[in-house]
Amino acid sequence: MKKSEVLKPPSYCDGLMEWAGKHVLVTGGAGFIGSHLSAKLLSLGASVTVVDDLSAGDMGRVPKGVELIEGCITDTSSLSDAIQGSDAIFHLAAIASVPLCEADPAWSDKVNLQASLEIISSANCPVIFASSAAIYGEPIEIPIAENHPISPVGYYGQQKATIDANICSLDSQSTPACALRFFNVYGEGQDPSSQYSGVLSIFIDRASTGRQISIFGDGEQTRDFIHVSDVVQALLLTGNSLVESGVSSPAHASAFNICTGSPVTLNEVVSLISAHVEEEISVTYEDGRDGDIKHSSGDPTKLQSTFDWKPETSLSDGILSLFG
Ligand code: UD2
């Protein structure tokens, strides 16, 4: 099959039935996205192993029935059995906090860069890598398509960009792999406790407990919020294609934006949230955050046209579910 041909998921079970009986390794599986993915894989009949050092993940989020290897991905020797015994690896583990990477670039280099390279090179099964919209930096064109220049600001984005580029340059002799460039992922289980948590989880947590919301800047910055269930679906569709077709998959050596293409401003987010709280939300406007990108809006066409994926959860439904 040529890369340009549309790959429709089988109609019998939204393209996901193939996971039954497969051994799947999820790095970072105790984290926000990884725990949703692990639960879904388990429900599809996969045998799931999670590796997580619980530095940001939470053991309580690892679903029952999943094997947990508690340790850091930098300890690749103790991971080798899990890597070699897998039919697919979803590599989500990372120091996901931009400021933490800035504070300790040597450590984030080890975790986000060196360990990722090691996992990809030692795997003998497909690897689906969690890349990030951070690799684009301040966009020069909106919406951002995958061929937008790569110009990350800071270590986190640079490290993600290096792995992403490494995957995109793989050839037909290499491990099947793809990079999914996540935009602003939100949903149940996202920790609101730090100022660098996802803005939606912070705003909902504060608004629902009658506390003030701080907007950094004028609130007119835009973000492309994507619900975690749509992210999981994208991971499974691309992973499934790599497992089925290996290096012939249209996902191999390719990167895909994971976004909705429908950005909203933070002021609009506050207005959507206000529909679910009785009292008026108290909002203060503070200085903009250093290094903040003004507009972030992705173009999801490539994933849509290659895998017939589309985001199913609108922002208003996603926010509603967080109040449920
Ligand atoms: C996201 C990713 C980050 C990196 C970056 C790349 C998250 C949580 N972070 O950062 O890892 O990939 O994209 O561009 O997905 N804000 C407020 N008030 C608050 C908290 C945030 O106004 O209490 C603003 C913040 O200044 C920013 C917007 O909300 O303008 C979104 O902030 P974020 O931290 O949720 O995500 P972002 O896009 O900065």
Short mmCIF file of C-alpha atoms and ligand atoms in Angstrom, two decimals:
data_model
loop_
_atom_site.label_atom_id
_atom_site.label_comp_id
_atom_site.label_asym_id
_atom_site.label_seq_id
_atom_site.Cartn_x
_atom_site.Cartn_y
_atom_site.Cartn_z
CA MET A 1 0.00 0.00 0.00
CA LYS A 2 1.29 3.46 -0.86
CA LYS A 3 1.66 5.98 1.95
CA SER A 4 -0.84 8.28 0.30
CA GLU A 5 -3.65 5.72 0.26
CA VAL A 6 -6.36 6.03 2.88
CA LEU A 7 -6.20 3.26 5.44
CA LYS A 8 -9.70 2.66 6.76
CA PRO A 9 -10.00 0.92 10.10
CA PRO A 10 -11.89 -2.37 9.87
CA SER A 11 -15.60 -1.75 10.33
CA TYR A 12 -16.16 -4.59 12.80
CA CYS A 13 -14.56 -2.97 15.82
CA ASP A 14 -13.24 0.54 15.23
CA GLY A 15 -9.90 -0.89 14.18
CA LEU A 16 -8.86 -1.92 17.65
CA MET A 17 -9.78 -5.57 18.03
CA GLU A 18 -6.30 -6.60 16.93
CA TRP A 19 -4.90 -5.79 20.37
CA ALA A 20 -6.37 -8.93 21.96
CA GLY A 21 -3.53 -11.20 23.14
CA LYS A 22 -0.79 -8.73 22.25
CA HIS A 23 1.97 -7.89 24.73
CA VAL A 24 2.18 -4.14 24.99
CA LEU A 25 4.69 -2.02 26.89
CA VAL A 26 3.57 1.47 27.93
CA THR A 27 6.36 3.68 29.26
CA GLY A 28 4.90 6.39 31.47
CA GLY A 29 1.79 4.27 31.91
CA ALA A 30 1.09 5.64 35.38
CA GLY A 31 0.81 9.15 33.97
CA PHE A 32 -2.22 11.00 32.69
CA ILE A 33 -2.25 9.81 29.06
CA GLY A 34 -0.48 6.51 29.74
CA SER A 35 -3.01 5.36 32.31
CA HIS A 36 -5.92 6.04 29.92
CA LEU A 37 -4.08 4.15 27.18
CA SER A 38 -3.26 1.21 29.47
CA ALA A 39 -6.89 0.91 30.58
CA LYS A 40 -8.09 0.93 26.97
CA LEU A 41 -5.53 -1.66 25.87
CA LEU A 42 -6.53 -3.88 28.77
CA SER A 43 -10.20 -3.59 27.82
CA LEU A 44 -9.27 -4.66 24.28
CA GLY A 45 -7.67 -7.85 25.62
CA ALA A 46 -4.00 -6.85 25.48
CA SER A 47 -1.53 -7.92 28.12
CA VAL A 48 -0.11 -4.61 29.36
CA THR A 49 3.17 -3.85 31.12
CA VAL A 50 3.78 -0.35 32.40
CA VAL A 51 7.15 1.09 33.23
CA ASP A 52 7.03 4.23 35.33
CA ASP A 53 9.26 5.72 38.00
CA LEU A 54 6.21 7.40 39.59
CA SER A 55 8.01 10.76 39.62
CA ALA A 56 4.95 12.32 38.02
CA GLY A 57 2.80 9.22 37.62
CA ASP A 58 0.64 7.71 40.31
CA MET A 59 0.47 4.01 41.14
CA GLY A 60 -3.24 4.41 41.88
CA ARG A 61 -3.87 5.25 38.23
CA VAL A 62 -2.37 2.00 36.92
CA PRO A 63 -5.37 -0.19 36.15
CA LYS A 64 -5.73 -3.56 37.90
CA GLY A 65 -4.45 -6.32 35.67
CA VAL A 66 -1.52 -4.27 34.38
CA GLU A 67 1.99 -5.32 35.35
CA LEU A 68 3.92 -2.36 36.80
CA ILE A 69 7.69 -2.16 36.56
CA GLU A 70 8.62 0.66 38.90
CA GLY A 71 11.76 2.26 37.55
CA CYS A 72 13.18 4.89 35.30
CA ILE A 73 13.47 4.43 31.55
CA THR A 74 17.15 5.38 31.83
CA ASP A 75 17.69 1.97 33.44
CA THR A 76 17.42 0.27 30.06
CA SER A 77 19.17 -2.94 31.15
CA SER A 78 16.36 -3.79 33.57
CA LEU A 79 13.84 -2.99 30.83
CA SER A 80 15.35 -5.22 28.21
CA ASP A 81 13.13 -8.26 28.96
CA ALA A 82 9.99 -6.12 28.76
CA ILE A 83 11.21 -4.47 25.55
CA GLN A 84 12.18 -7.75 23.89
CA GLY A 85 8.92 -9.46 24.92
CA SER A 86 6.63 -6.80 23.48
CA ASP A 87 4.55 -6.69 20.30
CA ALA A 88 4.36 -2.90 20.53
CA ILE A 89 5.80 -0.14 22.69
CA PHE A 90 4.01 3.11 23.41
CA HIS A 91 6.79 5.38 24.59
CA LEU A 92 5.14 8.13 26.63
CA ALA A 93 7.53 8.44 29.57
CA ALA A 94 9.30 11.78 29.75
CA ILE A 95 10.02 14.69 32.00
CA ALA A 96 6.94 16.43 30.67
CA SER A 97 7.38 19.68 32.53
CA VAL A 98 9.01 22.39 30.42
CA PRO A 99 10.41 24.25 33.48
CA LEU A 100 11.82 21.04 34.99
CA CYS A 101 13.72 20.40 31.76
CA GLU A 102 15.05 23.96 31.86
CA ALA A 103 16.10 23.51 35.49
CA ASP A 104 18.00 20.26 34.86
CA PRO A 105 18.86 19.90 31.17
CA ALA A 106 21.44 17.17 31.82
CA TRP A 107 18.87 14.94 33.51
CA SER A 108 16.14 15.69 30.97
CA ASP A 109 18.68 14.91 28.23
CA LYS A 110 19.19 11.47 29.81
CA VAL A 111 15.48 10.77 30.20
CA ASN A 112 13.87 12.51 27.24
CA LEU A 113 16.65 12.01 24.72
CA GLN A 114 19.16 9.24 25.49
CA ALA A 115 16.69 6.76 26.98
CA SER A 116 14.26 7.33 24.11
CA LEU A 117 16.98 6.70 21.52
CA GLU A 118 17.96 3.55 23.39
CA ILE A 119 14.38 2.25 23.53
CA ILE A 120 13.83 2.85 19.82
CA SER A 121 17.13 1.28 18.79
CA SER A 122 16.79 -1.77 21.04
CA ALA A 123 13.14 -2.52 20.21
CA ASN A 124 12.36 -5.26 17.76
CA CYS A 125 8.68 -4.28 17.61
CA PRO A 126 6.82 -1.08 16.63
CA VAL A 127 7.38 2.03 18.74
CA ILE A 128 4.82 4.81 18.97
CA PHE A 129 6.48 7.90 20.39
CA ALA A 130 4.79 10.78 22.22
CA SER A 131 6.16 13.85 20.48
CA SER A 132 4.85 17.35 21.14
CA ALA A 133 3.60 20.54 19.54
CA ALA A 134 6.50 22.09 21.47
CA ILE A 135 8.79 21.13 18.59
CA TYR A 136 7.23 23.84 16.36
CA GLY A 137 8.04 26.69 18.75
CA GLU A 138 6.37 30.02 17.96
CA PRO A 139 4.40 29.26 14.80
CA ILE A 140 5.01 31.26 11.66
CA GLU A 141 1.90 29.84 10.03
CA ILE A 142 -1.48 28.83 11.50
CA PRO A 143 -2.83 26.17 11.46
CA ILE A 144 0.39 24.25 12.00
CA ALA A 145 0.77 21.32 9.62
CA GLU A 146 3.43 18.64 10.03
CA ASN A 147 5.67 20.32 7.45
CA HIS A 148 5.78 23.54 9.50
CA PRO A 149 9.39 24.46 10.36
CA ILE A 150 10.67 22.79 13.51
CA SER A 151 11.93 25.51 15.82
CA PRO A 152 11.60 24.45 19.46
CA VAL A 153 12.16 26.88 22.30
CA GLY A 154 13.95 25.26 25.24
CA TYR A 155 15.29 21.85 26.11
CA TYR A 156 12.00 19.98 26.33
CA GLY A 157 11.03 20.91 22.78
CA GLN A 158 14.56 20.32 21.47
CA GLN A 159 14.73 16.85 22.98
CA LYS A 160 11.30 15.90 21.61
CA ALA A 161 12.31 17.34 18.21
CA THR A 162 15.47 15.22 18.07
CA ILE A 163 13.60 11.95 18.67
CA ASP A 164 10.83 13.00 16.30
CA ALA A 165 13.39 13.74 13.55
CA ASN A 166 15.16 10.47 14.27
CA ILE A 167 11.90 8.57 13.73
CA CYS A 168 11.06 10.50 10.56
CA SER A 169 14.42 9.55 9.08
CA LEU A 170 14.05 5.80 9.67
CA ASP A 171 14.14 3.56 6.62
CA SER A 172 12.61 0.25 5.60
CA GLN A 173 15.30 -1.75 7.44
CA SER A 174 14.59 -0.14 10.81
CA THR A 175 12.14 -0.70 13.66
CA PRO A 176 8.63 0.40 12.62
CA ALA A 177 7.97 3.67 14.45
CA CYS A 178 5.98 6.87 14.34
CA ALA A 179 5.80 10.15 16.27
CA LEU A 180 2.54 11.67 17.46
CA ARG A 181 2.76 15.39 18.11
CA PHE A 182 0.39 16.08 20.98
CA PHE A 183 -1.17 19.53 21.30
CA ASN A 184 -2.93 20.48 24.58
CA VAL A 185 -4.27 17.21 25.93
CA TYR A 186 -6.90 17.33 28.67
CA GLY A 187 -9.36 15.02 30.38
CA GLU A 188 -10.11 13.09 33.54
CA GLY A 189 -7.16 12.35 35.77
CA GLN A 190 -5.02 15.32 34.78
CA ASP A 191 -3.39 16.63 37.94
CA PRO A 192 -4.28 20.31 38.56
CA SER A 193 -1.87 20.78 41.46
CA SER A 194 1.02 22.58 39.83
CA GLN A 195 0.97 25.92 38.03
CA TYR A 196 2.42 24.05 35.04
CA SER A 197 -0.39 21.48 34.92
CA GLY A 198 -2.70 21.71 31.93
CA VAL A 199 -4.58 24.99 32.08
CA LEU A 200 -7.99 23.32 31.75
CA SER A 201 -7.47 21.10 34.78
CA ILE A 202 -6.30 24.13 36.80
CA PHE A 203 -9.21 26.33 35.74
CA ILE A 204 -11.84 23.64 36.38
CA ASP A 205 -10.34 22.74 39.75
CA ARG A 206 -10.34 26.35 40.85
CA ALA A 207 -13.72 27.32 39.39
CA SER A 208 -15.48 24.32 40.90
CA THR A 209 -14.10 25.10 44.36
CA GLY A 210 -14.93 28.81 44.23
CA ARG A 211 -11.31 29.96 43.88
CA GLN A 212 -9.93 32.65 41.63
CA ILE A 213 -8.56 31.87 38.19
CA SER A 214 -5.35 33.58 37.05
CA ILE A 215 -4.97 34.21 33.36
CA PHE A 216 -1.40 34.90 32.29
CA GLY A 217 -1.64 37.62 29.66
CA ASP A 218 -4.83 38.99 28.12
CA GLY A 219 -6.55 35.62 27.71
CA GLU A 220 -6.62 36.00 23.94
CA GLN A 221 -3.89 33.38 23.43
CA THR A 222 -5.28 30.32 21.66
CA ARG A 223 -4.75 26.62 22.32
CA ASP A 224 -5.87 23.50 20.49
CA PHE A 225 -7.33 21.31 23.24
CA ILE A 226 -7.67 17.61 22.46
CA HIS A 227 -9.49 15.17 24.70
CA VAL A 228 -7.43 12.27 26.05
CA SER A 229 -9.85 9.66 24.62
CA ASP A 230 -9.15 11.00 21.11
CA VAL A 231 -5.43 10.87 21.82
CA VAL A 232 -5.75 7.24 22.92
CA GLN A 233 -7.64 6.43 19.73
CA ALA A 234 -4.86 8.02 17.65
CA LEU A 235 -2.22 6.03 19.53
CA LEU A 236 -4.10 2.77 18.98
CA LEU A 237 -4.82 3.35 15.29
CA THR A 238 -1.24 4.22 14.42
CA GLY A 239 0.11 1.47 16.68
CA ASN A 240 -2.27 -1.05 15.17
CA SER A 241 -1.18 -0.14 11.67
CA LEU A 242 2.51 -0.52 12.61
CA VAL A 243 1.84 -3.89 14.24
CA GLU A 244 -0.12 -5.12 11.21
CA SER A 245 2.01 -3.71 8.41
CA GLY A 246 5.41 -2.96 9.93
CA VAL A 247 7.56 -0.66 7.84
CA SER A 248 4.93 -0.77 5.05
CA SER A 249 2.47 1.05 7.33
CA PRO A 250 1.75 4.66 6.33
CA ALA A 251 2.58 5.52 9.94
CA HIS A 252 6.16 4.26 9.68
CA ALA A 253 8.82 6.95 9.78
CA SER A 254 6.08 9.54 9.91
CA ALA A 255 4.79 12.19 12.32
CA PHE A 256 1.18 13.22 12.92
CA ASN A 257 -0.38 16.18 14.68
CA ILE A 258 -2.82 15.14 17.38
CA CYS A 259 -5.14 18.09 17.64
CA THR A 260 -8.62 19.25 16.68
CA GLY A 261 -7.89 22.15 14.33
CA SER A 262 -10.40 24.20 16.35
CA PRO A 263 -8.45 26.46 18.69
CA VAL A 264 -10.07 28.51 21.44
CA THR A 265 -8.90 31.46 23.49
CA LEU A 266 -8.47 31.17 27.25
CA ASN A 267 -11.25 33.72 27.66
CA GLU A 268 -13.52 31.37 25.71
CA VAL A 269 -12.43 28.49 27.94
CA VAL A 270 -13.46 30.47 31.03
CA SER A 271 -16.81 31.20 29.45
CA LEU A 272 -17.37 27.48 28.67
CA ILE A 273 -16.48 26.56 32.25
CA SER A 274 -18.74 29.25 33.70
CA ALA A 275 -21.78 27.41 32.29
CA HIS A 276 -21.14 24.65 34.86
CA VAL A 277 -20.63 26.67 38.03
CA GLU A 278 -23.30 28.54 39.93
CA GLU A 279 -21.28 31.49 41.13
CA GLU A 280 -19.56 33.91 38.83
CA ILE A 281 -15.93 32.91 38.27
CA SER A 282 -13.43 35.37 39.65
CA VAL A 283 -10.69 36.00 37.09
CA THR A 284 -7.49 38.02 37.41
CA TYR A 285 -5.20 38.91 34.54
CA GLU A 286 -1.51 38.66 35.33
CA ASP A 287 1.69 39.17 33.39
CA GLY A 288 2.16 36.74 30.53
CA ARG A 289 4.29 33.68 31.25
CA ASP A 290 7.89 33.75 29.99
CA GLY A 291 8.27 31.80 26.77
CA ASP A 292 4.51 31.47 26.32
CA ILE A 293 3.40 30.90 22.75
CA LYS A 294 0.61 33.22 21.68
CA HIS A 295 -1.26 31.03 19.23
CA SER A 296 -1.18 27.27 18.94
CA SER A 297 -3.48 25.62 16.48
CA GLY A 298 -2.72 22.38 14.71
CA ASP A 299 -3.87 20.96 11.42
CA PRO A 300 -5.13 17.39 11.98
CA THR A 301 -5.67 16.64 8.26
CA LYS A 302 -2.77 14.20 7.89
CA LEU A 303 -3.97 11.81 10.59
CA GLN A 304 -7.58 12.20 9.43
CA SER A 305 -6.82 11.38 5.83
CA THR A 306 -4.39 8.55 6.59
CA PHE A 307 -6.34 6.73 9.29
CA ASP A 308 -9.87 8.07 9.10
CA TRP A 309 -9.38 9.38 12.66
CA LYS A 310 -11.32 12.34 13.88
CA PRO A 311 -11.71 13.86 17.30
CA GLU A 312 -14.99 12.64 18.80
CA THR A 313 -15.14 14.78 21.95
CA SER A 314 -15.92 18.46 21.53
CA LEU A 315 -14.38 20.86 24.03
CA SER A 316 -17.78 21.63 25.56
CA ASP A 317 -18.56 17.90 26.02
CA GLY A 318 -15.07 17.30 27.38
CA ILE A 319 -15.48 20.11 29.91
CA LEU A 320 -18.93 18.80 30.83
CA SER A 321 -17.48 15.36 31.53
CA LEU A 322 -14.97 16.91 33.92
CA PHE A 323 -17.84 18.26 35.99
CA GLY A 324 -19.66 14.90 35.88
C1 UD2 B 1 1.84 22.99 26.41
C2 UD2 B 1 2.35 21.77 27.16
C3 UD2 B 1 3.84 21.85 27.27
C4 UD2 B 1 4.49 22.05 25.92
C5 UD2 B 1 3.89 23.29 25.24
C6 UD2 B 1 4.42 23.45 23.84
C7 UD2 B 1 0.61 21.16 28.75
C8 UD2 B 1 0.20 21.14 30.18
N1 UD2 B 1 1.79 21.77 28.50
O1 UD2 B 1 2.12 24.15 27.14
O2 UD2 B 1 4.31 20.62 27.84
O3 UD2 B 1 4.27 20.91 25.12
O4 UD2 B 1 2.47 23.15 25.15
O5 UD2 B 1 3.95 24.61 23.26
O6 UD2 B 1 -0.06 20.65 27.87
N2 UD2 B 1 -2.27 29.60 31.82
C9 UD2 B 1 -2.97 30.57 32.50
N3 UD2 B 1 -3.25 30.32 33.81
C10 UD2 B 1 -2.87 29.19 34.46
C11 UD2 B 1 -2.15 28.20 33.73
C12 UD2 B 1 -1.86 28.46 32.41
O7 UD2 B 1 -3.34 31.62 31.97
O8 UD2 B 1 -3.17 29.04 35.66
C13 UD2 B 1 -1.99 29.86 30.38
C14 UD2 B 1 -0.55 29.70 29.99
O9 UD2 B 1 0.18 30.86 30.25
C15 UD2 B 1 -0.71 29.41 28.50
C16 UD2 B 1 -2.03 28.62 28.41
O10 UD2 B 1 -2.70 28.87 29.64
O11 UD2 B 1 -0.85 30.59 27.76
C17 UD2 B 1 -1.82 27.13 28.29
O12 UD2 B 1 -0.93 26.72 29.31
P1 UD2 B 1 -0.57 25.18 29.57
O13 UD2 B 1 0.48 25.16 30.62
O14 UD2 B 1 -1.82 24.40 29.82
O15 UD2 B 1 -0.02 24.67 28.18
P2 UD2 B 1 1.04 25.29 27.15
O16 UD2 B 1 0.33 25.43 25.86
O17 UD2 B 1 1.74 26.49 27.69
#
